[in-house]
Tab-separated table of N, CA and C in Angstrom:
chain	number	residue	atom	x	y	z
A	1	UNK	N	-6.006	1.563	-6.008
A	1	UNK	CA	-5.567	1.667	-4.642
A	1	UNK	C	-4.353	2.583	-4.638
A	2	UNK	N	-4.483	3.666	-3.746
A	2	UNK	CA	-3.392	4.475	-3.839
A	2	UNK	C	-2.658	4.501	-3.082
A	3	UNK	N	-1.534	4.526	-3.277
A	3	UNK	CA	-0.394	4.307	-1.897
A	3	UNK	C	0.994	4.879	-1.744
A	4	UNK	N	1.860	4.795	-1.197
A	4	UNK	CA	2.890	6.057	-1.477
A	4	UNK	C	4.306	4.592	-1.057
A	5	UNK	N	4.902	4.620	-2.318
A	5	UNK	CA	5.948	3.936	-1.985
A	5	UNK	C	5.439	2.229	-2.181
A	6	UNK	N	6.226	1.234	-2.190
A	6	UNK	CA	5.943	-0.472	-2.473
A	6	UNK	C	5.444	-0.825	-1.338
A	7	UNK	N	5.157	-0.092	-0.432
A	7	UNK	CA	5.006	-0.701	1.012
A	7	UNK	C	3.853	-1.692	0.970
A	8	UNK	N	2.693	-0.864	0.422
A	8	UNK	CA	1.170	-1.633	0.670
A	8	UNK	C	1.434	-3.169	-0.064
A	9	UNK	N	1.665	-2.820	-1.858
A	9	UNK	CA	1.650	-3.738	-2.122
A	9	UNK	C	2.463	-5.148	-1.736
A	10	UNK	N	3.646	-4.848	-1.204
A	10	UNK	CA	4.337	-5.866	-0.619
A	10	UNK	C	4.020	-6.187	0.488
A	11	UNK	N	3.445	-5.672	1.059
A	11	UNK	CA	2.786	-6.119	2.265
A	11	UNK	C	1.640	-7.606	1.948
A	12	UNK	N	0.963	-6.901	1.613
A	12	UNK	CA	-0.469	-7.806	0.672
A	12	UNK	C	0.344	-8.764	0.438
A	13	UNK	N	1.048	-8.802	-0.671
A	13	UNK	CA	2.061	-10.543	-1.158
A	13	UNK	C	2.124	-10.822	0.116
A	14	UNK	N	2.730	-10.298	1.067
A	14	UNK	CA	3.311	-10.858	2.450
A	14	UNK	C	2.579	-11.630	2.930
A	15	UNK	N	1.659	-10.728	3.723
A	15	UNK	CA	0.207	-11.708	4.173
A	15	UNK	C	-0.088	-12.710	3.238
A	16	UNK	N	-0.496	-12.592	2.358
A	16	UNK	CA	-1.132	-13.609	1.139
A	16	UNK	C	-0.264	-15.269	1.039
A	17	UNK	N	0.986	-14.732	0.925
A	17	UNK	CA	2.001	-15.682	1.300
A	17	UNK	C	2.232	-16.745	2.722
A	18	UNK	N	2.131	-15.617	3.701
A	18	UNK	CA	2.418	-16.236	5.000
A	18	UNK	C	1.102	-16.968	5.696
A	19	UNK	N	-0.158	-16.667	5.228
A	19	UNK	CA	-1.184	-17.066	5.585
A	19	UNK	C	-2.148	-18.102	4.283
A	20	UNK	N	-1.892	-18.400	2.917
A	20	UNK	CA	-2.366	-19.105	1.949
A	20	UNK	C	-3.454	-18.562	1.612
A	21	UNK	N	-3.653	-17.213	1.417
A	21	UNK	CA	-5.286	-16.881	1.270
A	21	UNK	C	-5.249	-15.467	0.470
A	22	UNK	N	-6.267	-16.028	-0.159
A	22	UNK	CA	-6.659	-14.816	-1.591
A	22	UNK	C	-5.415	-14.907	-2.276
A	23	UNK	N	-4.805	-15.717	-2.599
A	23	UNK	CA	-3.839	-15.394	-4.033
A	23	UNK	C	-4.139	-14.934	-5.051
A	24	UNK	N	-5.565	-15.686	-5.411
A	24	UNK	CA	-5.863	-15.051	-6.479
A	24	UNK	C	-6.770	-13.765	-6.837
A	25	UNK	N	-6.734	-13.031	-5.930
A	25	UNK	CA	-7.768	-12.260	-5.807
A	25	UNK	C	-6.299	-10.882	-6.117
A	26	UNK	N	-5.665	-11.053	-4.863
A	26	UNK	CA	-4.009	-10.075	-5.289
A	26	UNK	C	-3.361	-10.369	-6.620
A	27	UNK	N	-3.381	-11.155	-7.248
A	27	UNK	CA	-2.895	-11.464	-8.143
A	27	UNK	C	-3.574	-11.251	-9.503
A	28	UNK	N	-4.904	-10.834	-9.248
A	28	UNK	CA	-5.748	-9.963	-10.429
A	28	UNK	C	-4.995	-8.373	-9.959
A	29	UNK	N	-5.587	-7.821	-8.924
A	29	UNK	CA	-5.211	-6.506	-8.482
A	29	UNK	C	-3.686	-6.006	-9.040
A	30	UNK	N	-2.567	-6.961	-8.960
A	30	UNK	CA	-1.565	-6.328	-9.134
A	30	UNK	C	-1.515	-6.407	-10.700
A	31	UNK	N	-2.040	-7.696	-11.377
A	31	UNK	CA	-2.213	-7.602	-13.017
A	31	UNK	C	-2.660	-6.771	-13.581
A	32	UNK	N	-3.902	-6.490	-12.659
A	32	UNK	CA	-4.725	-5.210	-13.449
A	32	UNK	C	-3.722	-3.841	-12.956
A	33	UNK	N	-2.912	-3.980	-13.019
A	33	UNK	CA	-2.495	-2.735	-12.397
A	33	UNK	C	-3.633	-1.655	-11.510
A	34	UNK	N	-3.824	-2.428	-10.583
A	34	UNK	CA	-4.961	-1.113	-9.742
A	34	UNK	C	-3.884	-0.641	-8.647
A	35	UNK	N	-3.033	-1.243	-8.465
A	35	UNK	CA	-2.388	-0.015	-7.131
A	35	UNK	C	-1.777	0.978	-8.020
A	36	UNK	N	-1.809	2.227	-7.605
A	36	UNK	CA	-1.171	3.570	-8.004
A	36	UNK	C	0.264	3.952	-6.860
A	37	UNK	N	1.620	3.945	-7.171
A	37	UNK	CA	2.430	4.453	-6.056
A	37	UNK	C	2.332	5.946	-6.743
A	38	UNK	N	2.262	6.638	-5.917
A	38	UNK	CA	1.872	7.896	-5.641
A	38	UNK	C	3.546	8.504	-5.603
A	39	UNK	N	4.236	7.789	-4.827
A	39	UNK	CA	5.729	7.814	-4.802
A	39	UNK	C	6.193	8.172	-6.190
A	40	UNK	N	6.279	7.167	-7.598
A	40	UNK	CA	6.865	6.681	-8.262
A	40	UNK	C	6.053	7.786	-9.305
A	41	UNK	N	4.760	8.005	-9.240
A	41	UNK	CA	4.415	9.475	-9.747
A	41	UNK	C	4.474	10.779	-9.515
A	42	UNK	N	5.405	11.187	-8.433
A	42	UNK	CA	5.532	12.019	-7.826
A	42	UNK	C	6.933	12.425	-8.601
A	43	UNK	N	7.820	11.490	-8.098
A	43	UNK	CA	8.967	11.291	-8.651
A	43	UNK	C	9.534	11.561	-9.821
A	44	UNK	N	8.442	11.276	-10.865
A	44	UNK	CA	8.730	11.543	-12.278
A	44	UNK	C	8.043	12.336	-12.898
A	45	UNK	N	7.033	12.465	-12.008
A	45	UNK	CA	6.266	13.864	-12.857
A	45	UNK	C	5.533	15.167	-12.337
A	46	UNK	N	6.751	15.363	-10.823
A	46	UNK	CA	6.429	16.718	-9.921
A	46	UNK	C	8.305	16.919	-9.501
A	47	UNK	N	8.596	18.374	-10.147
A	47	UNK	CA	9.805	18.621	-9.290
A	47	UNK	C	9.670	19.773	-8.484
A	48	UNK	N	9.687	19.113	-7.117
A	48	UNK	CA	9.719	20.050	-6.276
A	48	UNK	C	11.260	20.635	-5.852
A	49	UNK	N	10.972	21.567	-4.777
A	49	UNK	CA	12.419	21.631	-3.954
A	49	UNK	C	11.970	21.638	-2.618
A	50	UNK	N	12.711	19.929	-2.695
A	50	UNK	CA	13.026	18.803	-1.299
A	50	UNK	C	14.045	18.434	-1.554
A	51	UNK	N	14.542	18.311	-0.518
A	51	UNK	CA	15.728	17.271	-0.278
A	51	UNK	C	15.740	15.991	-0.696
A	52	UNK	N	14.378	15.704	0.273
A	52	UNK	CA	13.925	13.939	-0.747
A	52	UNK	C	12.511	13.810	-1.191
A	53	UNK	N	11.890	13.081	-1.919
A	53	UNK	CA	10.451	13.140	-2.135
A	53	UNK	C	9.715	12.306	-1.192
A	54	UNK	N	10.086	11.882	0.212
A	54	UNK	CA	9.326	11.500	1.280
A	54	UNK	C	8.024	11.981	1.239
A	55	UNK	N	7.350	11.335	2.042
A	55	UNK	CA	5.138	12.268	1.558
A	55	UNK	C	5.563	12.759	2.966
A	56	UNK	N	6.380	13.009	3.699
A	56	UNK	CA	6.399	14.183	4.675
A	56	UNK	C	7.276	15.717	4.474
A	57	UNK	N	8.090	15.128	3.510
A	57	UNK	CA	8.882	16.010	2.975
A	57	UNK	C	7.834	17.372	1.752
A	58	UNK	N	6.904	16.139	1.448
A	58	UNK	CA	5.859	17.000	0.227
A	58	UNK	C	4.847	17.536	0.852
A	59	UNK	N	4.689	17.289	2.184
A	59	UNK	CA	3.327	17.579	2.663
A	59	UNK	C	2.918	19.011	2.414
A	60	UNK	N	4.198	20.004	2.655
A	60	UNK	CA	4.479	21.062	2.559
A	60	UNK	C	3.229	21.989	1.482
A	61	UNK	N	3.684	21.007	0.260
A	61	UNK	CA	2.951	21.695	-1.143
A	61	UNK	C	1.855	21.880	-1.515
A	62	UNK	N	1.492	20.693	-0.228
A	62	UNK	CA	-0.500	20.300	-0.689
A	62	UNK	C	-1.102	20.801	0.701
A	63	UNK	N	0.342	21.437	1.805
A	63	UNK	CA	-0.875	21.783	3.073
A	63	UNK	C	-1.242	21.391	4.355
A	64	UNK	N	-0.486	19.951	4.208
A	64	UNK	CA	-1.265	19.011	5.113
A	64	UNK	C	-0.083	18.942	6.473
A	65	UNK	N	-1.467	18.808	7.525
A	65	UNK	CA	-0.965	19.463	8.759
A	65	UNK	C	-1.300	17.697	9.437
A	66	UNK	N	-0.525	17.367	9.792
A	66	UNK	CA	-0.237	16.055	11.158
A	66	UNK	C	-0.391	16.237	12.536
A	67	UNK	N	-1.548	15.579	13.095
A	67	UNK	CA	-2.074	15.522	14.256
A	67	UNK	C	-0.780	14.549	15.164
A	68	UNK	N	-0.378	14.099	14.593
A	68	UNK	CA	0.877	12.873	15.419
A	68	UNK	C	2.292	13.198	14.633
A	69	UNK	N	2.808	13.499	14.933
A	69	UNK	CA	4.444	13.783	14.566
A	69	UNK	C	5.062	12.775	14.822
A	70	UNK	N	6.220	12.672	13.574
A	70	UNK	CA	7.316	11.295	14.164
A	70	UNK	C	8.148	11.546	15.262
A	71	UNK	N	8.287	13.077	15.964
A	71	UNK	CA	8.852	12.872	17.046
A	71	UNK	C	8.495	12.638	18.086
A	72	UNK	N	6.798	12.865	17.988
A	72	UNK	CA	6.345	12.408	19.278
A	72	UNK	C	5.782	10.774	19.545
A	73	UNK	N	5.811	10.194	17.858
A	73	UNK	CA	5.152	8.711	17.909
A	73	UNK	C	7.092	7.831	17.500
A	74	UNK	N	8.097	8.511	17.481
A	74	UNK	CA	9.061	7.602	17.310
A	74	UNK	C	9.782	6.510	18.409
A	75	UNK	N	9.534	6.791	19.502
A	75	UNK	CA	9.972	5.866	20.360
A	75	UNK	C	8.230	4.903	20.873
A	76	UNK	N	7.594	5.637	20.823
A	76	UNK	CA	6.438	4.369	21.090
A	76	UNK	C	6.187	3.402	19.537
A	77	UNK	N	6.500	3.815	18.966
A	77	UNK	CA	6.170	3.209	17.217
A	77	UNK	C	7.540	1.833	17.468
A	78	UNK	N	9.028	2.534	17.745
A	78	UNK	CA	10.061	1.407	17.897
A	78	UNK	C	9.538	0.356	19.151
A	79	UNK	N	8.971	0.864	19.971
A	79	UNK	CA	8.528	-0.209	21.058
A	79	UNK	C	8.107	-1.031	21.101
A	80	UNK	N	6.707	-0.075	20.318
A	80	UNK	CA	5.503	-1.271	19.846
A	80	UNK	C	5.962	-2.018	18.574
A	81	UNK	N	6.596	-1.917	17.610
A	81	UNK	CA	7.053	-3.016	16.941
A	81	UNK	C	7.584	-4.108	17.706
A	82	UNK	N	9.068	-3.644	18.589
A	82	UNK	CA	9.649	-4.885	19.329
A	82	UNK	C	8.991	-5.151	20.290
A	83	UNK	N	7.533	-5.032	20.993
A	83	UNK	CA	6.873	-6.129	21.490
A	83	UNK	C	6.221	-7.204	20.209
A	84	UNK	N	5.761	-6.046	19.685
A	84	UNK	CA	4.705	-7.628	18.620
A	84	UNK	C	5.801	-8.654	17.964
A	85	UNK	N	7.033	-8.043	17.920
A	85	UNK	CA	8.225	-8.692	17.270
A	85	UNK	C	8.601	-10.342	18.229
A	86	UNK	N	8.444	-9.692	19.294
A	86	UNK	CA	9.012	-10.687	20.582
A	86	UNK	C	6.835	-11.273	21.109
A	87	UNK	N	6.653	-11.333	20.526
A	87	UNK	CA	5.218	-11.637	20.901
A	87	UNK	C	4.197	-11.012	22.013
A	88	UNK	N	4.797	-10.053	22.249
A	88	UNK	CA	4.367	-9.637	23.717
A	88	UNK	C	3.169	-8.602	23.249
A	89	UNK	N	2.307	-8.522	22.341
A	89	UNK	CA	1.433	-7.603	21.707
A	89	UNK	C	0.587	-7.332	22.725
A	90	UNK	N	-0.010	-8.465	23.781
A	90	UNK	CA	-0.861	-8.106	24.579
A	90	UNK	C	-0.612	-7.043	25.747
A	91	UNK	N	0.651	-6.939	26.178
A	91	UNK	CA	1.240	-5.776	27.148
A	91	UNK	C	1.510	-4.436	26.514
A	92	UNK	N	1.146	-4.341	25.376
A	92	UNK	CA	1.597	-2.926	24.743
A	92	UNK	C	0.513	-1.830	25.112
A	93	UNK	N	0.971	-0.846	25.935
A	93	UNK	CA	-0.164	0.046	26.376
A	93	UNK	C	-0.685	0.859	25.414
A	94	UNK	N	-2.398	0.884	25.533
A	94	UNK	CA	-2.985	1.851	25.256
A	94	UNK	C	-2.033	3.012	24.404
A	95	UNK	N	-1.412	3.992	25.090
A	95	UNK	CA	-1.098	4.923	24.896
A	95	UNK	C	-0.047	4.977	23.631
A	96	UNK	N	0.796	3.907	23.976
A	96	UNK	CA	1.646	3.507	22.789
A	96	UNK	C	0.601	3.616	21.436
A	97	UNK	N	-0.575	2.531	21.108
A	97	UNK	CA	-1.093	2.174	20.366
A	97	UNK	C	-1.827	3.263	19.971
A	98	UNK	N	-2.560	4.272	20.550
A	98	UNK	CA	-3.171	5.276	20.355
A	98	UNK	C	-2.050	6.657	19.457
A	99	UNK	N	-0.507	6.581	19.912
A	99	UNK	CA	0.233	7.257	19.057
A	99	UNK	C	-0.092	6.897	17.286
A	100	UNK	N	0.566	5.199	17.752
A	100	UNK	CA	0.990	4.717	15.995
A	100	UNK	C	-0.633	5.244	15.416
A	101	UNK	N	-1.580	4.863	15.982
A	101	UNK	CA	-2.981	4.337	15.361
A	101	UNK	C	-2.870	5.814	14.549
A	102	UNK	N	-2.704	7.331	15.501
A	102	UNK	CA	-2.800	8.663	14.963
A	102	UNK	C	-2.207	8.694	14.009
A	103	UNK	N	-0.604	8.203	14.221
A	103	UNK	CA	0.353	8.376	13.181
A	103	UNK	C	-0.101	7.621	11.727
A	104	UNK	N	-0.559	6.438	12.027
A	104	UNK	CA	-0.805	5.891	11.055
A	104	UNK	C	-1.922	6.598	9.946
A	105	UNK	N	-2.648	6.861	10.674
A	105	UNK	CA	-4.165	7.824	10.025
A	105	UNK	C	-3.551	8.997	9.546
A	106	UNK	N	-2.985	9.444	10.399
A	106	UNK	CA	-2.190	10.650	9.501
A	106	UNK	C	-1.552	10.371	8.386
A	107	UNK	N	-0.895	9.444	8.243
A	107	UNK	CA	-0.302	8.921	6.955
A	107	UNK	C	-1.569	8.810	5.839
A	108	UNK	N	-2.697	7.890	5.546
A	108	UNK	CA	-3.618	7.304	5.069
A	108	UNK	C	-4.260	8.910	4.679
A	109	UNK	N	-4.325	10.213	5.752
A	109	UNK	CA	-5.188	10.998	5.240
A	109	UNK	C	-4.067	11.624	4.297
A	110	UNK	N	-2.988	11.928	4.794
A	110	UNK	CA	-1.706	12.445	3.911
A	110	UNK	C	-1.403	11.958	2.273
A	111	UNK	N	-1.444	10.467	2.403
A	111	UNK	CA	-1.795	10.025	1.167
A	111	UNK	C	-2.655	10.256	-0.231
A	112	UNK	N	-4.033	10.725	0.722
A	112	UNK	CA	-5.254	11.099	-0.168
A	112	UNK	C	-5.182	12.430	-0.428
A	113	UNK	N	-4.489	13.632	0.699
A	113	UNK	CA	-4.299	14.582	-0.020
A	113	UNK	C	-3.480	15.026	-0.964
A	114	UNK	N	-2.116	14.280	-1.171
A	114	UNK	CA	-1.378	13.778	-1.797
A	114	UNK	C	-1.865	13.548	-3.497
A	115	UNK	N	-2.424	12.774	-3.263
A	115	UNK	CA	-3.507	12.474	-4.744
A	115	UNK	C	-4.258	12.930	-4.990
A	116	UNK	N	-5.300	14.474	-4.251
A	116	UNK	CA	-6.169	15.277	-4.759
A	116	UNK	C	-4.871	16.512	-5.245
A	117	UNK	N	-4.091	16.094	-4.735
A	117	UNK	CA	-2.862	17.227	-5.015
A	117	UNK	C	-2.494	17.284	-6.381
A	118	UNK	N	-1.891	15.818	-7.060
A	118	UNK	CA	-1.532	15.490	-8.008
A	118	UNK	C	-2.583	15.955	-8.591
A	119	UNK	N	-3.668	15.282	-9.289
A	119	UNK	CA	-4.865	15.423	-9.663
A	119	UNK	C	-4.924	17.004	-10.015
A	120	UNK	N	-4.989	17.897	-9.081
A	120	UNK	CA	-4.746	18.957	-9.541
A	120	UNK	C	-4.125	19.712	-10.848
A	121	UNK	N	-2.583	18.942	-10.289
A	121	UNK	CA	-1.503	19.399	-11.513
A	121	UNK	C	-1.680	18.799	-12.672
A	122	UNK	N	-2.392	17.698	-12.477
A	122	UNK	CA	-2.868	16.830	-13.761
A	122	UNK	C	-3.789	17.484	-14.601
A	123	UNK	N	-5.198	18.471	-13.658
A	123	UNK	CA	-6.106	19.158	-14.721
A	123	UNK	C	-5.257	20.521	-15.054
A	124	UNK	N	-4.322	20.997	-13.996
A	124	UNK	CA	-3.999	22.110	-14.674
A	124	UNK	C	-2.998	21.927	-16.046
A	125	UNK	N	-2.052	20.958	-16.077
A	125	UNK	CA	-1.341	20.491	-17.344
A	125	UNK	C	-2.586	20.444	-18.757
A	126	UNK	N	-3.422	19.872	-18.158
A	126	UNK	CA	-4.449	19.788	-19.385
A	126	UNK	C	-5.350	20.705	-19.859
A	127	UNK	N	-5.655	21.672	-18.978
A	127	UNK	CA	-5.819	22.890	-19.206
A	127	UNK	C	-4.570	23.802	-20.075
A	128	UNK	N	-3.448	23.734	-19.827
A	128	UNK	CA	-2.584	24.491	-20.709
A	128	UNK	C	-2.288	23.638	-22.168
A	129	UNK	N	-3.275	22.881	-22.062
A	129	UNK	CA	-3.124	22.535	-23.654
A	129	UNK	C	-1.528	20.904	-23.719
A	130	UNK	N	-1.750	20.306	-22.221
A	130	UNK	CA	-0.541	19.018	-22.662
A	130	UNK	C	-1.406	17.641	-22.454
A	131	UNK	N	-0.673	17.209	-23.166
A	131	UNK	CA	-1.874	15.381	-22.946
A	131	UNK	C	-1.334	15.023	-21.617
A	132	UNK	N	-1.957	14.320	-20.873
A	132	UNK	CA	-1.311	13.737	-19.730
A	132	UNK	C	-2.571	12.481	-19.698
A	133	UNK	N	-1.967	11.345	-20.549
A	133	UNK	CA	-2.877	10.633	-20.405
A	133	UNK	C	-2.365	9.684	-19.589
A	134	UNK	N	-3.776	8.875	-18.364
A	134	UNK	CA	-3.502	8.091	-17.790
A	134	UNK	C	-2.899	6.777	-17.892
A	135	UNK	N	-2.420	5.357	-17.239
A	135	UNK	CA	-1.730	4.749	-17.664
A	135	UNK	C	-3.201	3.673	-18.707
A	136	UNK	N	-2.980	2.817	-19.312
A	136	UNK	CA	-4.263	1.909	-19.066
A	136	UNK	C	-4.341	1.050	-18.981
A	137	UNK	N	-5.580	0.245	-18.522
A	137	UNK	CA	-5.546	-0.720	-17.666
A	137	UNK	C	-5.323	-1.626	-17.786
A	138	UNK	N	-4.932	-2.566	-17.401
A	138	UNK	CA	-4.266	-4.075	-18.076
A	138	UNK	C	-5.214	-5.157	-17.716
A	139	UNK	N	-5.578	-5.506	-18.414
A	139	UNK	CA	-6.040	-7.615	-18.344
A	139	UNK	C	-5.656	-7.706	-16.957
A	140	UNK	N	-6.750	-8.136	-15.739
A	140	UNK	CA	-6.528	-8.798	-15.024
A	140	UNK	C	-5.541	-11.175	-15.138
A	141	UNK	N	-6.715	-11.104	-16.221
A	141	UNK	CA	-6.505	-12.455	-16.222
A	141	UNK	C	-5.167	-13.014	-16.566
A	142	UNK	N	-4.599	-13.912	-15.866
A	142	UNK	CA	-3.577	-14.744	-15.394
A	142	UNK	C	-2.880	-15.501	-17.077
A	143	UNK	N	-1.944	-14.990	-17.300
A	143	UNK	CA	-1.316	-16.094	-18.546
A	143	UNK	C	-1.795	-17.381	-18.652
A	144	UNK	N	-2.248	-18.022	-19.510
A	144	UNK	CA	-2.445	-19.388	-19.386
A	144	UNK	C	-1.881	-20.582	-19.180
A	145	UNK	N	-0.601	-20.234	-19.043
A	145	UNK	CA	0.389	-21.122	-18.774
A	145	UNK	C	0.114	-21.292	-16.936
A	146	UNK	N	-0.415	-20.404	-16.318
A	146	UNK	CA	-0.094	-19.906	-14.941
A	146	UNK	C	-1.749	-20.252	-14.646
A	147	UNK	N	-2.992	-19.948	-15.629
A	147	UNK	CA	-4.116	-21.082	-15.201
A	147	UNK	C	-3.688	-22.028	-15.036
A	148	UNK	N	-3.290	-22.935	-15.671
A	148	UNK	CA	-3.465	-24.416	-16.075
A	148	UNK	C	-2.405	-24.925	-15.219
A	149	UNK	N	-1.037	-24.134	-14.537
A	149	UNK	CA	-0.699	-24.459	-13.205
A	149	UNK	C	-1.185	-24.351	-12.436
A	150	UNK	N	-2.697	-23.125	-12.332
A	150	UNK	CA	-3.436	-23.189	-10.947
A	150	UNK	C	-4.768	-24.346	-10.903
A	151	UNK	N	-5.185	-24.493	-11.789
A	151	UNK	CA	-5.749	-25.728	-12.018
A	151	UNK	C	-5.358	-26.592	-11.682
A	152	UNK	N	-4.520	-27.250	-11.820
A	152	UNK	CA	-3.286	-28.501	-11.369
A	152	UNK	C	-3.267	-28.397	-9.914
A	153	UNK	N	-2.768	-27.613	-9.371
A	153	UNK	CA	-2.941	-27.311	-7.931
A	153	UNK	C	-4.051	-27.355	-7.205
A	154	UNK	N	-5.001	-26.835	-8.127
A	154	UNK	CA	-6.428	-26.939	-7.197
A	154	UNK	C	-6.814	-28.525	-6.806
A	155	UNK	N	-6.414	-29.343	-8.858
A	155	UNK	CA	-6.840	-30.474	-8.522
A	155	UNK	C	-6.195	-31.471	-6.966
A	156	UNK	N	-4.743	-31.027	-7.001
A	156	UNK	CA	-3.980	-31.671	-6.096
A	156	UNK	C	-4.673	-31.135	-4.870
A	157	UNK	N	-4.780	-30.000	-4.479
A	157	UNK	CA	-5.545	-29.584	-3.108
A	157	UNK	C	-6.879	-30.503	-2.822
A	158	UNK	N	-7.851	-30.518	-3.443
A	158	UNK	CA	-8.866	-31.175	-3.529
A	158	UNK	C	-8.808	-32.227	-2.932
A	159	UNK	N	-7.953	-32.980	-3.659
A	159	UNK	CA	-7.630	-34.708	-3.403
A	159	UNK	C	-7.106	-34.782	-1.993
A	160	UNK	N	-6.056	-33.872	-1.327
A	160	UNK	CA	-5.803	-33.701	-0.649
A	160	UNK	C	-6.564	-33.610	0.598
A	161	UNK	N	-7.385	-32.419	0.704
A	161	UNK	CA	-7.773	-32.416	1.635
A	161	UNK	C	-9.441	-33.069	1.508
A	162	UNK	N	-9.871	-34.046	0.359
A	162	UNK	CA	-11.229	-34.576	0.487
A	162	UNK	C	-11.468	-35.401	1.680
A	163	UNK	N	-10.886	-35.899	2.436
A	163	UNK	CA	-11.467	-36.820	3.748
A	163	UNK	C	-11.080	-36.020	4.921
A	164	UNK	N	-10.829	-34.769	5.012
A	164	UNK	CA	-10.049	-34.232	5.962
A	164	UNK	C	-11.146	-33.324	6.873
A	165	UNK	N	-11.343	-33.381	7.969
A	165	UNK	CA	-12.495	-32.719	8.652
A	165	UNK	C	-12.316	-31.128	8.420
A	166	UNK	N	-13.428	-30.399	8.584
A	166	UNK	CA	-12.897	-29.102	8.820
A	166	UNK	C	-12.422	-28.254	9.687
């Protein structure tokens, strides 16, 4: 999963957390190391000249042109947060939502060009004769100390909710 910056993955814990569901399913994903920050490889193994390594700041290198600009989605993007913030999600107009939704997609396609970008510099390094080998992959499965606490838990859930309607 490729992503630019901790955002995605902390997000995921977030949800996962605030709602009790799929722990263990995120909790292979982040073991196995499958998210890629795109950020944190950028960072250490592309020097550009930017000011900062923002993926709007890089867009520059790989090309990529944005249908929604942050100046035109920055005051509907602050809005629409502080309605859903204050609960009011259902009054948020159309138009608002149709900015972020662009902005957002623009991000997601920015991302992927981002990583056909890298990818690039990756075959051309290996073409001039340098290793650039990928990271590799790690054991999903859970320490055993951390089964046999989730076991324990399951048993307690079980018991728990066995007479409980659905």
């Amino acid at each position: 999963v490729y992503h630019f910056a901790p955002y995605e993955p902390a997000a995921l814990k977030r949800l996962m957390g605030r709602h009790a569901t799929r722990e263990e399913e995120v909790d292979q994903m982040l073991r196995g190391g499958l998210f890629v920050d795109l950020y944190a490889v950028v960072r250490e193994g592309v020097r550009a000249s930017v000011e900062s390594y923002s993926i709007k700041r890089l867009e520059q290198f790989y090309a990529f042109s944005r249908v929604e600009g942050l100046a035109e989605v920055g005051l509907p993007k602050r809005k629409l947060e502080a309605m859903l913030e204050l609960g009011h999600g259902v009054a948020i107009p159309a138009v608002w939502k149709d900015a972020v939704q662009r902005y957002n997609e623009d991000d997601c396609w920015s991302t992927m060009a981002l990583r056909n970008w890298v990818e690039q510099i990756r075959c051309q390094a290996k073409r001039g004769g340098n290793a650039v080998p990928r990271p590799a992959i790690e054991e999903p499965e859970a320490p055993a100390e951390l089964q046999e606490r989730e076991r324990k838990v399951q048993m307690v859930r079980e018991r728990l909710l066995r007479d409980v309607p659905a």
